[in-house]
Amino acid sequence: MNSQLNAAGEKREVRLIDVCLVAIAMLLPAAATAKQAGTCTAGATLRLSAPEANQGSLLLIEIKSTKPLAEVQGDWEGRSVPIWQEATSEKQRKGLLAVDLEKTPGEYELKVTGQTADGEIMSCSAMVTVKKGLFTTEKLQVEKQFVEPSPEQIKRANEERQKLRDIFDRVTPERLWEGNFRIPLDGVTTGSNFGKRRILNGNPGSPHTGMDFPAATGTPVRATQRGRVALAEELFFAGNTVVLDHGLGIYSFYGHLSEIDVKAGDALETGAVLGKVGATGRVTGPHLHWGLTVERARVNPLLLIKLLSSPSSEVTRKKPSRPVTD
Ligand SMILES: [Zn+2]
């Protein structure tokens, strides 16, 4: 479920003209003002950027203690939660709660546990309501030959999906990023299609797992933050693809590139060119497909930029000026 690609879903995108100008930025939550959300022991507080979360969204977690903290871990439905310390604030931690875009709506418990420097056990708990995401749905009738890959192509796509799952399952324990994340294209403020559902010839497909940014072939694609290249190769659906590992279970995905300019294992700085925009794989025109996976949850990448940036540099809500294809 975690791969950026899905044979059942992406095969339905073959050669389709996306006629929809697409509603965008549907998932942006209220401004990231942390509210008291949990109950804690040892004089600690737990705050979340919003009391509830839509499918495909992220919440910022803030933990504050009256005493220096030695270690802190988070648990959300059996998966660890990325938690880190910024600068020298030993009494504070930040974290990210990631809600997969297909997570069943309901109430879930976030648990944070740790230890203060003097050995006192600290634990926090918060109930988080997951709500259905507001994704657009598009119904299309297309010729069968355009939506059904051959058995060999399906086999290849399934192998690649498993390879991506294995990558996203690995959690690099160090935080490799520092500071704000950025959109991978210069001069672009927003994208479209995240979470969009398609119904083709009456059959519901898998949701679209990333953001699409239409751009000219050859436009430089830049690393959203510091990270290590986890994958740099051609995939059946996503074409030339790069996956960056940012540490703590956070991965960014760049698809349909015309060329790849890095190789697996490379360490990249924020803004480093990793490839060029293209139309490789199953697409209708040149664009960048940008995805974000946090502890296997597929989330809206623009939300990470919003949550980790200062209030003055929030993501602008703006409609794209031209149609988007994918
Ligand atoms: Zn896409």
mmCIF file of C-alpha atoms and ligand atoms in Angstrom:
data_model
loop_
_atom_site.group_PDB
_atom_site.id
_atom_site.type_symbol
_atom_site.label_atom_id
_atom_site.label_comp_id
_atom_site.label_asym_id
_atom_site.label_seq_id
_atom_site.Cartn_x
_atom_site.Cartn_y
_atom_site.Cartn_z
ATOM 1 C CA MET A 1 0.000 0.000 0.000
ATOM 2 C CA ASN A 2 2.923 2.191 0.527
ATOM 3 C CA SER A 3 4.459 2.331 -2.864
ATOM 4 C CA GLN A 4 4.104 5.435 -4.891
ATOM 5 C CA LEU A 5 2.937 3.213 -7.669
ATOM 6 C CA ASN A 6 0.127 0.813 -7.916
ATOM 7 C CA ALA A 7 -0.489 -1.432 -10.858
ATOM 8 C CA ALA A 8 -4.213 -1.413 -10.330
ATOM 9 C CA GLY A 9 -4.327 2.336 -10.192
ATOM 10 C CA GLU A 10 -1.623 3.663 -12.412
ATOM 11 C CA LYS A 11 -2.384 1.408 -15.329
ATOM 12 C CA ARG A 12 -5.627 3.288 -15.629
ATOM 13 C CA GLU A 13 -3.751 6.478 -16.240
ATOM 14 C CA VAL A 14 -2.259 5.318 -19.495
ATOM 15 C CA ARG A 15 -2.528 7.894 -22.233
ATOM 16 C CA LEU A 16 -5.416 9.641 -20.671
ATOM 17 C CA ILE A 17 -5.803 13.301 -21.146
ATOM 18 C CA ASP A 18 -6.538 14.701 -17.784
ATOM 19 C CA VAL A 19 -9.335 17.093 -18.557
ATOM 20 C CA CYS A 20 -9.679 18.254 -15.028
ATOM 21 C CA LEU A 21 -8.156 21.536 -13.969
ATOM 22 C CA VAL A 22 -8.283 20.024 -10.535
ATOM 23 C CA ALA A 23 -9.116 21.390 -7.190
ATOM 24 C CA ILE A 24 -5.924 21.835 -5.265
ATOM 25 C CA ALA A 25 -4.656 22.299 -1.795
ATOM 26 C CA MET A 26 -7.742 20.621 -0.422
ATOM 27 C CA LEU A 27 -5.849 19.099 2.411
ATOM 28 C CA LEU A 28 -4.193 22.104 3.881
ATOM 29 C CA PRO A 29 -5.109 22.062 7.552
ATOM 30 C CA ALA A 30 -5.653 25.033 9.739
ATOM 31 C CA ALA A 31 -2.464 27.016 10.325
ATOM 32 C CA ALA A 32 0.000 25.059 12.367
ATOM 33 C CA THR A 33 -0.851 26.547 15.712
ATOM 34 C CA ALA A 34 -0.245 23.881 18.276
ATOM 35 C CA LYS A 35 -3.052 23.168 20.684
ATOM 36 C CA GLN A 36 -3.043 21.264 23.931
ATOM 37 C CA ALA A 37 -3.967 17.807 22.803
ATOM 38 C CA GLY A 38 -2.665 15.137 25.069
ATOM 39 C CA THR A 39 -2.163 14.223 28.667
ATOM 40 C CA CYS A 40 1.332 13.611 29.959
ATOM 41 C CA THR A 41 3.174 12.603 33.095
ATOM 42 C CA ALA A 42 6.372 14.125 34.512
ATOM 43 C CA GLY A 43 5.308 17.710 33.842
ATOM 44 C CA ALA A 44 5.445 17.345 30.073
ATOM 45 C CA THR A 45 2.964 18.689 27.515
ATOM 46 C CA LEU A 46 1.999 17.327 24.118
ATOM 47 C CA ARG A 47 0.519 19.618 21.480
ATOM 48 C CA LEU A 48 -0.636 18.910 17.938
ATOM 49 C CA SER A 49 -0.963 21.362 15.053
ATOM 50 C CA ALA A 50 -4.636 20.346 14.722
ATOM 51 C CA PRO A 51 -6.960 18.183 16.842
ATOM 52 C CA GLU A 52 -7.921 16.005 13.902
ATOM 53 C CA ALA A 53 -6.372 14.938 10.622
ATOM 54 C CA ASN A 54 -7.655 14.219 7.125
ATOM 55 C CA GLN A 55 -6.492 11.171 5.203
ATOM 56 C CA GLY A 56 -3.191 12.021 3.506
ATOM 57 C CA SER A 57 -2.282 14.781 5.933
ATOM 58 C CA LEU A 58 0.435 15.466 8.481
ATOM 59 C CA LEU A 59 0.268 16.916 11.965
ATOM 60 C CA LEU A 60 3.156 18.533 13.775
ATOM 61 C CA ILE A 61 3.740 17.207 17.280
ATOM 62 C CA GLU A 62 5.374 19.398 19.934
ATOM 63 C CA ILE A 63 6.521 17.980 23.250
ATOM 64 C CA LYS A 64 7.716 20.224 26.047
ATOM 65 C CA SER A 65 9.070 19.185 29.399
ATOM 66 C CA THR A 66 10.065 21.077 32.507
ATOM 67 C CA LYS A 67 13.210 18.927 32.645
ATOM 68 C CA PRO A 68 15.777 18.050 29.983
ATOM 69 C CA LEU A 69 14.712 14.972 28.025
ATOM 70 C CA ALA A 70 17.088 12.099 27.433
ATOM 71 C CA GLU A 71 15.034 10.071 24.976
ATOM 72 C CA VAL A 72 11.589 10.236 23.399
ATOM 73 C CA GLN A 73 9.751 7.775 21.155
ATOM 74 C CA GLY A 74 6.343 7.915 19.536
ATOM 75 C CA ASP A 75 3.922 5.201 18.471
ATOM 76 C CA TRP A 76 0.999 5.555 16.075
ATOM 77 C CA GLU A 77 -0.799 2.333 15.276
ATOM 78 C CA GLY A 78 2.284 0.186 15.680
ATOM 79 C CA ARG A 79 4.550 2.433 13.620
ATOM 80 C CA SER A 80 7.184 4.658 15.156
ATOM 81 C CA VAL A 81 6.681 8.395 14.784
ATOM 82 C CA PRO A 82 9.560 10.602 13.576
ATOM 83 C CA ILE A 83 10.616 12.652 16.618
ATOM 84 C CA TRP A 84 13.629 14.936 16.765
ATOM 85 C CA GLN A 85 15.379 17.582 18.798
ATOM 86 C CA GLU A 86 16.105 20.932 17.251
ATOM 87 C CA ALA A 87 19.244 22.891 18.126
ATOM 88 C CA THR A 88 19.942 22.904 21.850
ATOM 89 C CA SER A 89 16.394 22.741 23.179
ATOM 90 C CA GLU A 90 16.858 19.752 25.439
ATOM 91 C CA LYS A 91 13.430 20.188 26.999
ATOM 92 C CA GLN A 92 11.603 20.095 23.652
ATOM 93 C CA ARG A 93 11.012 17.692 20.827
ATOM 94 C CA LYS A 94 9.134 17.896 17.555
ATOM 95 C CA GLY A 95 7.531 15.080 15.634
ATOM 96 C CA LEU A 96 5.347 14.260 12.652
ATOM 97 C CA LEU A 97 2.126 12.313 12.734
ATOM 98 C CA ALA A 98 1.478 11.005 9.219
ATOM 99 C CA VAL A 99 -1.950 9.750 8.132
ATOM 100 C CA ASP A 100 -1.942 7.548 5.053
ATOM 101 C CA LEU A 101 -4.301 8.734 2.340
ATOM 102 C CA GLU A 102 -6.268 5.478 2.591
ATOM 103 C CA LYS A 103 -6.325 5.153 6.389
ATOM 104 C CA THR A 104 -9.764 4.180 7.664
ATOM 105 C CA PRO A 105 -11.438 7.170 9.307
ATOM 106 C CA GLY A 106 -11.834 6.837 13.068
ATOM 107 C CA GLU A 107 -10.157 7.656 16.374
ATOM 108 C CA TYR A 108 -6.584 6.538 16.977
ATOM 109 C CA GLU A 109 -4.242 6.919 19.916
ATOM 110 C CA LEU A 110 -0.879 8.635 19.603
ATOM 111 C CA LYS A 111 1.477 7.500 22.364
ATOM 112 C CA VAL A 112 4.716 9.258 23.237
ATOM 113 C CA THR A 113 7.047 7.858 25.852
ATOM 114 C CA GLY A 114 10.483 8.820 27.068
ATOM 115 C CA GLN A 115 12.783 9.534 29.902
ATOM 116 C CA THR A 116 14.071 12.729 31.439
ATOM 117 C CA ALA A 117 17.792 13.245 31.914
ATOM 118 C CA ASP A 118 17.428 12.426 35.602
ATOM 119 C CA GLY A 119 15.720 9.127 34.861
ATOM 120 C CA GLU A 120 12.046 9.998 35.329
ATOM 121 C CA ILE A 121 9.693 8.190 32.954
ATOM 122 C CA MET A 122 7.567 10.470 30.795
ATOM 123 C CA SER A 123 4.529 9.348 28.829
ATOM 124 C CA CYS A 124 1.866 11.178 26.835
ATOM 125 C CA SER A 125 -1.286 10.095 25.084
ATOM 126 C CA ALA A 126 -3.567 11.887 22.639
ATOM 127 C CA MET A 127 -6.611 10.702 20.717
ATOM 128 C CA VAL A 128 -6.541 11.844 17.106
ATOM 129 C CA THR A 129 -9.608 11.751 14.871
ATOM 130 C CA VAL A 130 -8.883 10.763 11.273
ATOM 131 C CA LYS A 131 -11.412 12.143 8.813
ATOM 132 C CA LYS A 132 -12.060 11.270 5.203
ATOM 133 C CA GLY A 133 -9.966 13.349 2.814
ATOM 134 C CA LEU A 134 -11.707 15.639 0.361
ATOM 135 C CA PHE A 135 -10.333 14.208 -2.857
ATOM 136 C CA THR A 136 -11.705 14.841 -6.324
ATOM 137 C CA THR A 137 -13.016 11.912 -8.323
ATOM 138 C CA GLU A 138 -12.909 11.688 -12.080
ATOM 139 C CA LYS A 139 -14.994 9.260 -14.151
ATOM 140 C CA LEU A 140 -13.710 8.336 -17.606
ATOM 141 C CA GLN A 141 -14.508 5.881 -20.364
ATOM 142 C CA VAL A 142 -11.427 4.770 -22.277
ATOM 143 C CA GLU A 143 -10.442 2.061 -24.708
ATOM 144 C CA LYS A 144 -9.460 -1.132 -22.936
ATOM 145 C CA GLN A 145 -6.086 -1.434 -24.651
ATOM 146 C CA PHE A 146 -4.958 1.781 -23.027
ATOM 147 C CA VAL A 147 -5.591 0.675 -19.455
ATOM 148 C CA GLU A 148 -4.456 -2.950 -19.390
ATOM 149 C CA PRO A 149 -0.724 -3.664 -19.346
ATOM 150 C CA SER A 150 0.501 -7.089 -20.491
ATOM 151 C CA PRO A 151 1.188 -9.858 -17.930
ATOM 152 C CA GLU A 152 4.936 -9.180 -18.288
ATOM 153 C CA GLN A 153 4.415 -5.488 -17.607
ATOM 154 C CA ILE A 154 2.250 -6.245 -14.585
ATOM 155 C CA LYS A 155 4.928 -8.630 -13.253
ATOM 156 C CA ARG A 156 7.594 -5.968 -13.635
ATOM 157 C CA ALA A 157 5.405 -3.317 -12.002
ATOM 158 C CA ASN A 158 4.666 -5.585 -9.043
ATOM 159 C CA GLU A 159 8.361 -6.307 -8.507
ATOM 160 C CA GLU A 160 9.122 -2.599 -8.567
ATOM 161 C CA ARG A 161 6.297 -1.859 -6.155
ATOM 162 C CA GLN A 162 7.754 -4.389 -3.715
ATOM 163 C CA LYS A 163 11.198 -2.848 -4.117
ATOM 164 C CA LEU A 164 9.772 0.555 -3.202
ATOM 165 C CA ARG A 165 7.932 -0.911 -0.214
ATOM 166 C CA ASP A 166 11.178 -2.422 1.033
ATOM 167 C CA ILE A 167 12.870 0.974 0.753
ATOM 168 C CA PHE A 168 10.073 2.814 2.572
ATOM 169 C CA ASP A 169 10.129 0.169 5.326
ATOM 170 C CA ARG A 170 13.716 1.028 6.209
ATOM 171 C CA VAL A 171 14.025 3.774 8.815
ATOM 172 C CA THR A 172 17.365 5.563 8.882
ATOM 173 C CA PRO A 173 17.720 6.507 12.570
ATOM 174 C CA GLU A 174 19.464 9.841 11.935
ATOM 175 C CA ARG A 175 17.660 12.962 10.826
ATOM 176 C CA LEU A 176 19.419 13.905 7.584
ATOM 177 C CA TRP A 177 17.465 17.103 6.923
ATOM 178 C CA GLU A 178 17.970 20.497 8.536
ATOM 179 C CA GLY A 179 15.540 23.399 8.199
ATOM 180 C CA ASN A 180 12.649 23.796 5.782
ATOM 181 C CA PHE A 181 11.645 21.537 2.938
ATOM 182 C CA ARG A 182 11.092 23.086 -0.509
ATOM 183 C CA ILE A 183 9.096 22.394 -3.676
ATOM 184 C CA PRO A 184 11.472 20.599 -6.106
ATOM 185 C CA LEU A 185 10.923 23.067 -8.967
ATOM 186 C CA ASP A 186 12.046 26.698 -8.933
ATOM 187 C CA GLY A 187 9.353 29.350 -9.089
ATOM 188 C CA VAL A 188 6.481 26.942 -8.373
ATOM 189 C CA THR A 189 4.158 27.427 -5.416
ATOM 190 C CA THR A 190 1.715 24.560 -5.668
ATOM 191 C CA GLY A 191 0.796 21.363 -7.444
ATOM 192 C CA SER A 192 -2.326 19.295 -7.983
ATOM 193 C CA ASN A 193 -3.930 15.867 -8.094
ATOM 194 C CA PHE A 194 -2.882 14.620 -4.644
ATOM 195 C CA GLY A 195 -5.210 11.831 -3.542
ATOM 196 C CA LYS A 196 -7.365 12.137 -6.643
ATOM 197 C CA ARG A 197 -9.542 9.090 -7.359
ATOM 198 C CA ARG A 198 -10.257 7.880 -10.851
ATOM 199 C CA ILE A 199 -13.070 5.629 -11.974
ATOM 200 C CA LEU A 200 -12.243 4.180 -15.364
ATOM 201 C CA ASN A 201 -14.847 2.234 -17.281
ATOM 202 C CA GLY A 202 -16.735 1.875 -14.013
ATOM 203 C CA ASN A 203 -13.809 0.469 -12.022
ATOM 204 C CA PRO A 204 -12.422 2.521 -9.138
ATOM 205 C CA GLY A 205 -8.642 2.886 -9.325
ATOM 206 C CA SER A 206 -6.145 3.503 -6.573
ATOM 207 C CA PRO A 207 -5.667 7.082 -5.455
ATOM 208 C CA HIS A 208 -2.991 9.276 -6.967
ATOM 209 C CA THR A 209 -0.222 9.216 -4.384
ATOM 210 C CA GLY A 210 1.693 12.398 -5.103
ATOM 211 C CA MET A 211 1.550 15.963 -6.345
ATOM 212 C CA ASP A 212 1.863 16.737 -10.054
ATOM 213 C CA PHE A 213 3.711 19.792 -11.310
ATOM 214 C CA PRO A 214 3.445 20.437 -15.067
ATOM 215 C CA ALA A 215 6.715 21.802 -16.439
ATOM 216 C CA ALA A 216 8.788 21.807 -19.604
ATOM 217 C CA THR A 217 11.003 18.829 -20.346
ATOM 218 C CA GLY A 218 14.499 19.574 -19.088
ATOM 219 C CA THR A 219 13.443 21.765 -16.153
ATOM 220 C CA PRO A 220 15.835 21.023 -13.268
ATOM 221 C CA VAL A 221 14.342 18.951 -10.432
ATOM 222 C CA ARG A 222 15.860 19.731 -7.038
ATOM 223 C CA ALA A 223 16.133 17.827 -3.777
ATOM 224 C CA THR A 224 13.402 18.982 -1.413
ATOM 225 C CA GLN A 225 15.874 18.695 1.479
ATOM 226 C CA ARG A 226 19.136 17.029 2.396
ATOM 227 C CA GLY A 227 19.074 13.304 1.918
ATOM 228 C CA ARG A 228 20.666 10.198 0.514
ATOM 229 C CA VAL A 229 19.624 8.707 -2.826
ATOM 230 C CA ALA A 230 17.825 5.440 -2.047
ATOM 231 C CA LEU A 231 16.835 4.675 -5.644
ATOM 232 C CA ALA A 232 17.769 6.122 -9.033
ATOM 233 C CA GLU A 233 16.466 4.047 -11.933
ATOM 234 C CA GLU A 234 13.793 3.612 -14.557
ATOM 235 C CA LEU A 235 10.486 2.144 -13.349
ATOM 236 C CA PHE A 236 7.600 0.893 -15.455
ATOM 237 C CA PHE A 237 4.918 3.334 -14.339
ATOM 238 C CA ALA A 238 6.961 6.213 -12.929
ATOM 239 C CA GLY A 239 9.639 6.210 -15.626
ATOM 240 C CA ASN A 240 13.009 7.594 -14.557
ATOM 241 C CA THR A 241 12.686 7.880 -10.802
ATOM 242 C CA VAL A 242 14.694 9.124 -7.832
ATOM 243 C CA VAL A 243 13.838 8.392 -4.194
ATOM 244 C CA LEU A 244 15.579 10.352 -1.443
ATOM 245 C CA ASP A 245 15.911 9.143 2.137
ATOM 246 C CA HIS A 246 15.752 12.086 4.555
ATOM 247 C CA GLY A 247 16.058 9.926 7.659
ATOM 248 C CA LEU A 248 13.540 9.030 10.399
ATOM 249 C CA GLY A 249 11.376 7.185 7.857
ATOM 250 C CA ILE A 250 10.846 10.221 5.599
ATOM 251 C CA TYR A 251 11.252 9.651 1.846
ATOM 252 C CA SER A 252 10.598 11.902 -1.143
ATOM 253 C CA PHE A 253 9.850 10.518 -4.602
ATOM 254 C CA TYR A 254 10.461 12.154 -8.017
ATOM 255 C CA GLY A 255 8.947 10.489 -11.094
ATOM 256 C CA HIS A 256 8.759 10.755 -14.923
ATOM 257 C CA LEU A 257 12.208 12.400 -15.203
ATOM 258 C CA SER A 258 13.759 12.815 -18.660
ATOM 259 C CA GLU A 259 17.154 12.181 -17.109
ATOM 260 C CA ILE A 260 18.561 11.171 -13.747
ATOM 261 C CA ASP A 261 21.631 13.088 -12.575
ATOM 262 C CA VAL A 262 22.420 11.136 -9.386
ATOM 263 C CA LYS A 263 23.078 7.560 -8.369
ATOM 264 C CA ALA A 264 22.031 5.416 -5.428
ATOM 265 C CA GLY A 265 24.047 6.267 -2.322
ATOM 266 C CA ASP A 266 24.776 9.889 -3.262
ATOM 267 C CA ALA A 267 24.362 12.437 -0.462
ATOM 268 C CA LEU A 268 22.472 15.504 -1.687
ATOM 269 C CA GLU A 269 22.097 18.954 -0.205
ATOM 270 C CA THR A 270 18.801 20.861 -0.313
ATOM 271 C CA GLY A 271 18.213 22.205 -3.818
ATOM 272 C CA ALA A 272 20.766 19.951 -5.514
ATOM 273 C CA VAL A 273 19.683 19.000 -9.042
ATOM 274 C CA LEU A 274 18.811 15.299 -9.066
ATOM 275 C CA GLY A 275 17.344 15.121 -12.581
ATOM 276 C CA LYS A 276 15.237 16.895 -15.194
ATOM 277 C CA VAL A 277 11.494 17.026 -15.777
ATOM 278 C CA GLY A 278 10.306 14.615 -18.442
ATOM 279 C CA ALA A 279 7.519 12.360 -19.643
ATOM 280 C CA THR A 280 8.983 8.892 -19.066
ATOM 281 C CA GLY A 281 6.792 6.054 -17.807
ATOM 282 C CA ARG A 282 3.044 6.056 -18.202
ATOM 283 C CA VAL A 283 2.166 9.709 -18.677
ATOM 284 C CA THR A 284 0.422 11.998 -21.132
ATOM 285 C CA GLY A 285 2.855 14.885 -20.977
ATOM 286 C CA PRO A 286 5.913 16.282 -19.202
ATOM 287 C CA HIS A 287 5.495 16.920 -15.501
ATOM 288 C CA LEU A 288 7.089 16.089 -12.186
ATOM 289 C CA HIS A 289 5.316 13.612 -9.935
ATOM 290 C CA TRP A 290 6.452 14.380 -6.388
ATOM 291 C CA GLY A 291 5.553 12.077 -3.514
ATOM 292 C CA LEU A 292 6.210 11.970 0.214
ATOM 293 C CA THR A 293 6.173 8.914 2.444
ATOM 294 C CA VAL A 294 6.503 9.194 6.217
ATOM 295 C CA GLU A 295 6.770 5.899 8.093
ATOM 296 C CA ARG A 296 5.038 4.202 5.146
ATOM 297 C CA ALA A 297 2.145 6.682 5.143
ATOM 298 C CA ARG A 298 1.576 8.406 1.803
ATOM 299 C CA VAL A 299 0.923 12.048 2.554
ATOM 300 C CA ASN A 300 0.554 15.392 0.803
ATOM 301 C CA PRO A 301 4.139 16.667 0.404
ATOM 302 C CA LEU A 302 3.087 20.319 0.477
ATOM 303 C CA LEU A 303 1.966 19.859 4.069
ATOM 304 C CA LEU A 304 5.506 19.077 5.167
ATOM 305 C CA ILE A 305 6.686 22.386 3.728
ATOM 306 C CA LYS A 306 3.869 24.187 5.493
ATOM 307 C CA LEU A 307 4.355 22.511 8.858
ATOM 308 C CA LEU A 308 8.110 22.939 9.073
ATOM 309 C CA SER A 309 8.333 26.465 7.709
ATOM 310 C CA SER A 310 8.014 29.709 9.606
ATOM 311 C CA PRO A 311 4.522 31.300 9.639
ATOM 312 C CA SER A 312 5.610 33.946 7.141
ATOM 313 C CA SER A 313 6.484 31.425 4.450
ATOM 314 C CA GLU A 314 3.414 29.233 4.326
ATOM 315 C CA VAL A 315 2.392 27.512 1.141
ATOM 316 C CA THR A 316 0.361 29.804 -1.065
ATOM 317 C CA ARG A 317 -3.078 28.643 -2.085
ATOM 318 C CA LYS A 318 -3.203 29.213 -5.780
ATOM 319 C CA LYS A 319 -4.763 27.482 -8.747
ATOM 320 C CA PRO A 320 -2.451 26.127 -11.422
ATOM 321 C CA SER A 321 -2.469 28.218 -14.568
ATOM 322 C CA ARG A 322 -2.719 25.333 -16.976
ATOM 323 C CA PRO A 323 -4.081 21.802 -17.168
ATOM 324 C CA VAL A 324 -2.193 19.055 -15.470
ATOM 325 C CA THR A 325 -1.618 15.690 -17.024
ATOM 326 C CA ASP A 326 -0.785 12.375 -15.516
HETATM 327 ZN ZN ZN B 1 1.469 11.958 -10.677
#
